[in-house]
Coordinates of C-alpha atoms and ligand atoms in Angstrom, one line a residue:
X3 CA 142.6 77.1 -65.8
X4 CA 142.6 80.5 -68.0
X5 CA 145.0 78.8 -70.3
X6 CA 143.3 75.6 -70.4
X7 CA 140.3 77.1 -71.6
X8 CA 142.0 79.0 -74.0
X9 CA 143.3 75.9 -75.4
X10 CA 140.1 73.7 -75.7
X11 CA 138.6 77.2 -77.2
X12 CA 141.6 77.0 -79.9
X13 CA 140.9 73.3 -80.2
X14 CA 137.3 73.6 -80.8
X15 CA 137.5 76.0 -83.3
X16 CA 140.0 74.2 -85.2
X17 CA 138.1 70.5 -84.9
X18 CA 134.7 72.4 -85.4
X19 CA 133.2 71.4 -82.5
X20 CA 130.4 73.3 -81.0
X21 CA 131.4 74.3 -77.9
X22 CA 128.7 77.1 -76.3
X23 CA 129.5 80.5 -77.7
X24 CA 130.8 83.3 -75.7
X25 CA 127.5 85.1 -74.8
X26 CA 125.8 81.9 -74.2
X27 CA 128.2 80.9 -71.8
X28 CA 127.1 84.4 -70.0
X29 CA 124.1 83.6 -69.1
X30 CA 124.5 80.0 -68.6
X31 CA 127.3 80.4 -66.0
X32 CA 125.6 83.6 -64.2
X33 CA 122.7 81.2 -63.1
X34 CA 124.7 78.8 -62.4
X35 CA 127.0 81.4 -60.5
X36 CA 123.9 82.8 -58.4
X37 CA 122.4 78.6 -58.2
X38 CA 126.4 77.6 -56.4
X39 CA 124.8 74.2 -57.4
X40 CA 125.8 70.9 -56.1
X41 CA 124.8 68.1 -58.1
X42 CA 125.3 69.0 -62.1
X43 CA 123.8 67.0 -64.7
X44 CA 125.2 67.8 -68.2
X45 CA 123.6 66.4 -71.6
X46 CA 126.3 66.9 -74.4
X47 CA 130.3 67.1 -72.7
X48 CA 131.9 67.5 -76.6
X49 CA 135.6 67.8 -75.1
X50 CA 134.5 69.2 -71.8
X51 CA 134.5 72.6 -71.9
X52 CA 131.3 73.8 -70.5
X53 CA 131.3 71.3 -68.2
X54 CA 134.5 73.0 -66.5
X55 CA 133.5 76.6 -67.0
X56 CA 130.5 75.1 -65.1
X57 CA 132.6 73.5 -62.5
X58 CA 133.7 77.1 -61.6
X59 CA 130.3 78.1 -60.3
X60 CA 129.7 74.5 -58.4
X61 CA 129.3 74.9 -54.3
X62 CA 131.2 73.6 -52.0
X63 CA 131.6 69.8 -52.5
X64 CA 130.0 69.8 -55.7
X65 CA 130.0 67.7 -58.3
X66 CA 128.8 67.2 -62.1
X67 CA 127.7 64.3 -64.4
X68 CA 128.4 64.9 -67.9
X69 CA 127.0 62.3 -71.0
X70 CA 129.3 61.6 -74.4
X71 CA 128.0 59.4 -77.0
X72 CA 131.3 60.3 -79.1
X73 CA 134.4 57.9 -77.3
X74 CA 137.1 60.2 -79.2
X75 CA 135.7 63.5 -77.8
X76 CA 135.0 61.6 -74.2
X77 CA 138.2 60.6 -74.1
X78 CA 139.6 64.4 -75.1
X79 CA 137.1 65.7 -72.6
X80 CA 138.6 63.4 -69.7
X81 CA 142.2 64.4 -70.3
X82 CA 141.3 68.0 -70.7
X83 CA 139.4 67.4 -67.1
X84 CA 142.4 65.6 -65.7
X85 CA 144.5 68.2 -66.7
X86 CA 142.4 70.8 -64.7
X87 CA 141.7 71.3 -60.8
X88 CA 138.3 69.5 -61.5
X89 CA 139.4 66.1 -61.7
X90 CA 137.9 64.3 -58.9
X91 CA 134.4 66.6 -59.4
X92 CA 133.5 65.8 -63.0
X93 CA 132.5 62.3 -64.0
X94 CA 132.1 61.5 -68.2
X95 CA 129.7 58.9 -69.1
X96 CA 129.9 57.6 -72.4
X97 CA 126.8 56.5 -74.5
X98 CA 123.8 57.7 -75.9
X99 CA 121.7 60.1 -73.6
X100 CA 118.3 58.6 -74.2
X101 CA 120.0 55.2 -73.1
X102 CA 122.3 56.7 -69.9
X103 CA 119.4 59.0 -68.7
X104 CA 116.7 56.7 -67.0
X105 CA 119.8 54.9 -65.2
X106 CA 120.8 57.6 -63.5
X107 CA 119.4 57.6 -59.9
X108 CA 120.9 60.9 -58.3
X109 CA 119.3 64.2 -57.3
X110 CA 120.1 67.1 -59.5
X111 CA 119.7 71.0 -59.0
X112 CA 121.2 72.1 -62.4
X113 CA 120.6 70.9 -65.3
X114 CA 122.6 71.7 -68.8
X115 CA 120.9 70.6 -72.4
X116 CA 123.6 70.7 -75.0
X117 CA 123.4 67.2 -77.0
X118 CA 121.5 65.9 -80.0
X119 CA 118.9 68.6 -80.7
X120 CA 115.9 67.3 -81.7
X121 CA 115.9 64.9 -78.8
X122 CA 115.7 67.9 -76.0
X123 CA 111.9 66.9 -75.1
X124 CA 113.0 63.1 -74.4
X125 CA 115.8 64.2 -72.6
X126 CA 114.2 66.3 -70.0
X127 CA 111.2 64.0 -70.1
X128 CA 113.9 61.2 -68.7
X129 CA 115.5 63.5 -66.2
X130 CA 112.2 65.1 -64.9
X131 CA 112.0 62.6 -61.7
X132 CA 115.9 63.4 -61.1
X133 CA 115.2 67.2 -60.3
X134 CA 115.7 68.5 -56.7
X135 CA 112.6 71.2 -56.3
X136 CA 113.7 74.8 -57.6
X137 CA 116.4 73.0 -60.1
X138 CA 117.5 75.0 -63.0
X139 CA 117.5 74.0 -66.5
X140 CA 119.4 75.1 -69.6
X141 CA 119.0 74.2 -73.0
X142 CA 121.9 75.5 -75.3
X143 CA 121.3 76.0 -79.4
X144 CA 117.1 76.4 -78.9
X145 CA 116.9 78.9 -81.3
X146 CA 118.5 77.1 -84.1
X147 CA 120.4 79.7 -86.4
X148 CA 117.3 81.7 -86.0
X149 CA 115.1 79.5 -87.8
X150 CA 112.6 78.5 -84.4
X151 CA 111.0 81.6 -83.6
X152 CA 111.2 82.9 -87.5
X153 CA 107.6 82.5 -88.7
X154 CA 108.6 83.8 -92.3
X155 CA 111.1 82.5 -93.7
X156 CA 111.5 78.8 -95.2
X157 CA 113.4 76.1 -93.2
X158 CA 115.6 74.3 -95.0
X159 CA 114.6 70.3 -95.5
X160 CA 117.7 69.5 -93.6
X161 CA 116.7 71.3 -90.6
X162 CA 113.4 70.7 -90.5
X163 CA 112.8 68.2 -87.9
X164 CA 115.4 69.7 -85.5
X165 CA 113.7 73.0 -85.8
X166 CA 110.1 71.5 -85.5
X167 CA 111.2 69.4 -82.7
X168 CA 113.0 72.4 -81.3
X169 CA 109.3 73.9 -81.3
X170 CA 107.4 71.3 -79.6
X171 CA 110.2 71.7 -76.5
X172 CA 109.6 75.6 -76.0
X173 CA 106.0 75.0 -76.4
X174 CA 105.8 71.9 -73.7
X175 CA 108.2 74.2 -71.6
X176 CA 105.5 77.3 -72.4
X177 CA 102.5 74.8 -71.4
X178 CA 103.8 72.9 -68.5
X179 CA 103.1 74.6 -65.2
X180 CA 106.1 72.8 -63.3
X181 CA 108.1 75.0 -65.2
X182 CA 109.0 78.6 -65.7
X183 CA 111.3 79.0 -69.0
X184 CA 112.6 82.4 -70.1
X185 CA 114.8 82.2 -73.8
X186 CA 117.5 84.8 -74.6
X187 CA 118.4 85.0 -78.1
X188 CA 122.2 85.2 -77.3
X189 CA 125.0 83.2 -79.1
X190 CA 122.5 80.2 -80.5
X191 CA 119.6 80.9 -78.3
X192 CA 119.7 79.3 -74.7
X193 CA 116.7 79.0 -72.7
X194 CA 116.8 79.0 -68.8
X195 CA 114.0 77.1 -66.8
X196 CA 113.1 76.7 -63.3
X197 CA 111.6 73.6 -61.9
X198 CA 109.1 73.4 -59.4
X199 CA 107.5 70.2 -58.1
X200 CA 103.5 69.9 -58.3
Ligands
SAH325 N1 128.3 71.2 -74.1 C1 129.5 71.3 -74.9 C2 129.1 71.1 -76.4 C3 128.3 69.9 -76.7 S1 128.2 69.7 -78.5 C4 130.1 72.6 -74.7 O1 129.4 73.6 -74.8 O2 131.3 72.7 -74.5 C5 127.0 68.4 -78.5 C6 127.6 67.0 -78.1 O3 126.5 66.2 -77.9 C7 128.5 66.4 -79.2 O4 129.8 66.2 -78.7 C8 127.8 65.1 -79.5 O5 128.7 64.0 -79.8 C9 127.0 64.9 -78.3 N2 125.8 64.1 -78.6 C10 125.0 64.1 -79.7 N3 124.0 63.2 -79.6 C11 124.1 62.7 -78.3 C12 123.4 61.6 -77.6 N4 122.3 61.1 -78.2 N5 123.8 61.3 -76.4 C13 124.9 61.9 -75.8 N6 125.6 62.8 -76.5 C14 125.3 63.2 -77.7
MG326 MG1 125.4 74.1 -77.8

Protein backbone atom coordinates (compact mmCIF):
# COMPACT_ATOMS: atom_id res chain seq x y z
CA UNK A 1 0.00 0.00 0.00
CA UNK A 2 3.11 2.35 1.04
CA UNK A 3 4.42 1.89 -2.46
CA UNK A 4 1.24 2.40 -4.11
CA UNK A 5 0.79 5.64 -2.63
CA UNK A 6 4.08 6.52 -3.37
CA UNK A 7 3.44 5.89 -6.84
CA UNK A 8 0.07 7.82 -7.40
CA UNK A 9 1.97 10.68 -5.26
CA UNK A 10 4.85 10.44 -8.13
CA UNK A 11 2.07 10.29 -10.72
CA UNK A 12 0.24 13.22 -9.52
CA UNK A 13 2.99 15.40 -9.38
CA UNK A 14 4.02 14.60 -12.67
CA UNK A 15 0.33 14.88 -14.42
CA UNK A 16 -0.43 17.92 -12.08
CA UNK A 17 -3.17 16.68 -10.51
CA UNK A 18 -4.25 18.04 -7.25
CA UNK A 19 -4.17 15.37 -5.04
CA UNK A 20 -4.68 16.79 -1.09
CA UNK A 21 -1.29 17.96 0.24
CA UNK A 22 0.61 16.39 2.87
CA UNK A 23 -0.60 18.39 5.97
CA UNK A 24 -4.08 18.40 4.64
CA UNK A 25 -4.18 14.81 4.48
CA UNK A 26 -3.24 15.10 8.49
CA UNK A 27 -5.97 16.37 9.56
CA UNK A 28 -8.39 14.89 7.17
CA UNK A 29 -7.35 11.35 7.94
CA UNK A 30 -7.04 11.96 11.95
CA UNK A 31 -10.87 12.64 12.02
CA UNK A 32 -11.46 10.22 9.96
CA UNK A 33 -9.06 7.94 12.07
CA UNK A 34 -10.89 8.93 15.49
CA UNK A 35 -14.74 8.86 13.23
CA UNK A 36 -13.60 4.67 12.08
CA UNK A 37 -16.50 5.61 9.60
CA UNK A 38 -18.55 3.22 7.78
CA UNK A 39 -20.30 4.65 4.90
CA UNK A 40 -17.79 7.36 3.03
CA UNK A 41 -19.00 9.74 0.57
CA UNK A 42 -16.25 11.35 -1.51
CA UNK A 43 -16.86 14.53 -3.97
CA UNK A 44 -13.71 14.71 -6.27
CA UNK A 45 -11.76 10.88 -6.57
CA UNK A 46 -8.95 12.58 -9.26
CA UNK A 47 -6.95 9.13 -9.49
CA UNK A 48 -8.03 7.89 -6.11
CA UNK A 49 -5.75 8.70 -3.83
CA UNK A 50 -7.53 10.20 -0.88
CA UNK A 51 -10.03 8.05 -1.32
CA UNK A 52 -7.58 5.11 -0.27
CA UNK A 53 -5.61 6.91 2.34
CA UNK A 54 -9.29 7.31 3.53
CA UNK A 55 -10.03 3.69 3.15
CA UNK A 56 -7.32 3.09 5.86
CA UNK A 57 -9.24 4.78 8.56
CA UNK A 58 -12.85 3.02 7.45
CA UNK A 59 -14.47 0.52 10.33
CA UNK A 60 -15.05 -2.60 10.05
CA UNK A 61 -17.09 -3.46 6.97
CA UNK A 62 -16.86 -0.12 5.60
CA UNK A 63 -17.19 1.21 2.60
CA UNK A 64 -16.79 4.57 0.38
CA UNK A 65 -18.52 6.19 -2.60
CA UNK A 66 -16.32 8.39 -4.59
CA UNK A 67 -17.70 10.84 -7.68
CA UNK A 68 -15.36 11.45 -11.12
CA UNK A 69 -16.62 13.69 -13.76
CA UNK A 70 -13.12 13.04 -15.63
CA UNK A 71 -13.50 9.18 -17.37
CA UNK A 72 -9.48 9.19 -17.89
CA UNK A 73 -8.80 9.93 -14.21
CA UNK A 74 -11.90 7.48 -13.11
CA UNK A 75 -10.54 4.94 -14.98
CA UNK A 76 -6.74 5.58 -13.40
CA UNK A 77 -8.46 5.83 -10.08
CA UNK A 78 -10.21 2.36 -10.57
CA UNK A 79 -7.00 0.48 -11.57
CA UNK A 80 -4.99 2.18 -8.84
CA UNK A 81 -7.97 0.86 -6.44
CA UNK A 82 -7.87 -2.57 -7.99
CA UNK A 83 -4.44 -2.68 -7.49
CA UNK A 84 -4.80 -2.08 -3.72
CA UNK A 85 -6.40 -4.18 -0.78
CA UNK A 86 -9.52 -1.77 -1.15
CA UNK A 87 -10.97 -3.22 -4.10
CA UNK A 88 -14.25 -4.56 -3.10
CA UNK A 89 -14.79 -1.31 -0.51
CA UNK A 90 -14.46 1.64 -2.88
CA UNK A 91 -16.95 2.21 -5.57
CA UNK A 92 -16.10 5.23 -8.49
CA UNK A 93 -19.06 6.91 -10.00
CA UNK A 94 -18.51 8.78 -12.99
CA UNK A 95 -20.37 12.08 -13.84
CA UNK A 96 -20.85 15.39 -12.71
CA UNK A 97 -21.50 15.72 -8.88
CA UNK A 98 -24.34 18.18 -9.02
CA UNK A 99 -26.04 15.47 -11.39
CA UNK A 100 -24.85 12.04 -9.26
CA UNK A 101 -25.54 13.67 -5.86
CA UNK A 102 -29.56 13.76 -5.42
CA UNK A 103 -29.43 10.01 -6.82
CA UNK A 104 -27.69 8.79 -4.19
CA UNK A 105 -30.00 7.23 -1.57
CA UNK A 106 -27.50 5.83 1.23
CA UNK A 107 -26.69 7.05 4.74
CA UNK A 108 -23.37 8.67 5.12
CA UNK A 109 -21.18 9.50 8.34
CA UNK A 110 -18.24 11.08 6.53
CA UNK A 111 -18.22 13.22 4.12
CA UNK A 112 -15.09 14.48 1.88
CA UNK A 113 -15.40 17.88 -0.39
CA UNK A 114 -12.64 17.85 -2.88
CA UNK A 115 -14.30 18.57 -6.53
CA UNK A 116 -15.18 21.68 -8.47
CA UNK A 117 -14.74 24.61 -6.01
CA UNK A 118 -17.14 27.04 -6.48
CA UNK A 119 -19.84 24.38 -6.37
CA UNK A 120 -19.13 23.29 -2.54
CA UNK A 121 -22.46 25.03 -1.31
CA UNK A 122 -24.63 22.95 -3.98
CA UNK A 123 -22.82 20.02 -3.16
CA UNK A 124 -23.47 19.73 0.46
CA UNK A 125 -26.86 21.34 -0.03
CA UNK A 126 -27.61 17.97 -2.25
CA UNK A 127 -26.06 15.61 0.34
CA UNK A 128 -27.58 17.35 3.47
CA UNK A 129 -30.58 14.70 3.71
CA UNK A 130 -27.86 11.80 3.19
CA UNK A 131 -26.08 12.54 6.61
CA UNK A 132 -26.34 10.03 9.46
CA UNK A 133 -26.61 12.46 12.79
CA UNK A 134 -23.00 13.43 14.08
CA UNK A 135 -21.55 12.99 10.31
CA UNK A 136 -18.36 14.64 9.60
CA UNK A 137 -17.60 16.85 6.81
CA UNK A 138 -14.48 18.01 5.00
CA UNK A 139 -13.91 20.41 2.49
CA UNK A 140 -10.38 20.34 0.89
CA UNK A 141 -8.81 23.72 -0.87
CA UNK A 142 -11.38 26.36 1.20
CA UNK A 143 -8.88 28.66 1.59
CA UNK A 144 -7.98 29.15 -1.90
CA UNK A 145 -4.09 30.05 -2.22
CA UNK A 146 -4.90 32.34 0.67
CA UNK A 147 -6.99 34.55 -1.15
CA UNK A 148 -10.62 33.65 1.08
CA UNK A 149 -9.89 34.94 4.41
CA UNK A 150 -7.35 37.82 2.87
CA UNK A 151 -9.45 41.02 3.22
CA UNK A 152 -6.53 43.13 1.61
CA UNK A 153 -5.24 42.08 -1.09
CA UNK A 154 -6.82 41.99 -4.75
CA UNK A 155 -8.27 38.66 -6.18
CA UNK A 156 -7.32 38.09 -9.39
CA UNK A 157 -10.46 38.15 -12.08
CA UNK A 158 -9.83 34.52 -12.69
CA UNK A 159 -10.43 33.58 -9.25
CA UNK A 160 -12.93 35.60 -8.40
CA UNK A 161 -16.01 33.57 -8.40
CA UNK A 162 -14.29 30.53 -6.83
CA UNK A 163 -13.08 32.65 -3.98
CA UNK A 164 -16.49 34.53 -3.56
CA UNK A 165 -18.33 31.39 -3.81
CA UNK A 166 -15.68 29.80 -1.52
CA UNK A 167 -16.99 32.73 0.99
CA UNK A 168 -20.62 32.24 0.81
CA UNK A 169 -19.84 28.31 1.87
CA UNK A 170 -17.76 29.23 5.21
CA UNK A 171 -20.33 31.79 5.89
CA UNK A 172 -23.54 29.35 5.43
CA UNK A 173 -21.36 26.83 7.35
CA UNK A 174 -20.59 29.85 10.14
CA UNK A 175 -24.63 30.67 10.03
CA UNK A 176 -26.18 27.32 10.02
CA UNK A 177 -26.84 25.90 13.41
CA UNK A 178 -26.87 22.11 12.18
CA UNK A 179 -23.37 22.55 11.80
CA UNK A 180 -20.22 23.16 13.70
CA UNK A 181 -17.22 23.97 11.17
CA UNK A 182 -13.68 24.65 12.45
CA UNK A 183 -10.93 25.67 9.18
CA UNK A 184 -7.19 24.98 9.57
CA UNK A 185 -5.09 26.86 7.24
CA UNK A 186 -2.91 23.70 6.49
CA UNK A 187 -1.75 22.66 2.92
CA UNK A 188 -4.83 24.62 0.93
CA UNK A 189 -7.00 25.24 3.81
CA UNK A 190 -9.45 22.35 4.84
CA UNK A 191 -12.34 22.87 6.88
CA UNK A 192 -13.83 20.06 9.24
CA UNK A 193 -17.72 20.15 10.14
CA UNK A 194 -19.87 18.20 12.28
CA UNK A 195 -23.45 17.58 11.47
CA UNK A 196 -26.13 17.55 13.76
CA UNK A 197 -29.79 16.95 12.94
CA UNK A 198 -32.43 19.74 14.12
N1 LIG B 1 -9.73 14.14 -3.76
C1 LIG B 1 -8.60 13.95 -4.67
C2 LIG B 1 -8.32 15.17 -5.51
C3 LIG B 1 -9.51 15.67 -6.27
S1 LIG B 1 -9.04 16.92 -7.43
C4 LIG B 1 -7.37 13.67 -3.83
O1 LIG B 1 -7.09 14.46 -2.90
O2 LIG B 1 -6.68 12.70 -4.09
C5 LIG B 1 -10.63 17.44 -7.93
C6 LIG B 1 -11.32 16.45 -8.86
O3 LIG B 1 -12.69 16.84 -8.96
C7 LIG B 1 -10.76 16.45 -10.28
O4 LIG B 1 -10.31 15.15 -10.63
C8 LIG B 1 -11.91 16.88 -11.16
O5 LIG B 1 -11.99 16.19 -12.38
C9 LIG B 1 -13.11 16.54 -10.28
N2 LIG B 1 -14.29 17.35 -10.55
C10 LIG B 1 -14.34 18.65 -10.92
N3 LIG B 1 -15.60 19.06 -11.09
C11 LIG B 1 -16.37 17.99 -10.80
C12 LIG B 1 -17.77 17.76 -10.82
N4 LIG B 1 -18.61 18.75 -11.15
N5 LIG B 1 -18.23 16.54 -10.46
C13 LIG B 1 -17.36 15.56 -10.13
N6 LIG B 1 -16.03 15.70 -10.11
C14 LIG B 1 -15.54 16.89 -10.46
MG1 LIG C 1 -8.12 19.35 -2.92
Amino acid sequence: MKKLLCEMEAYAQEYNVPIIKAEAADILLREAMEKKPLHILEVGTAIGYSALRMAECLGEGGRITTIELSDERADLAEAYIARSPYADAITVLRGDAAEVLPTLTDTYDFVFIDAAKGQYERYLDAIEARLADGAAIAADNVLFRGYVMDEQCEVPRRFRTIVNRLRQFLAMLDEKPQYEVMVYPEGDGIAICKYKKI
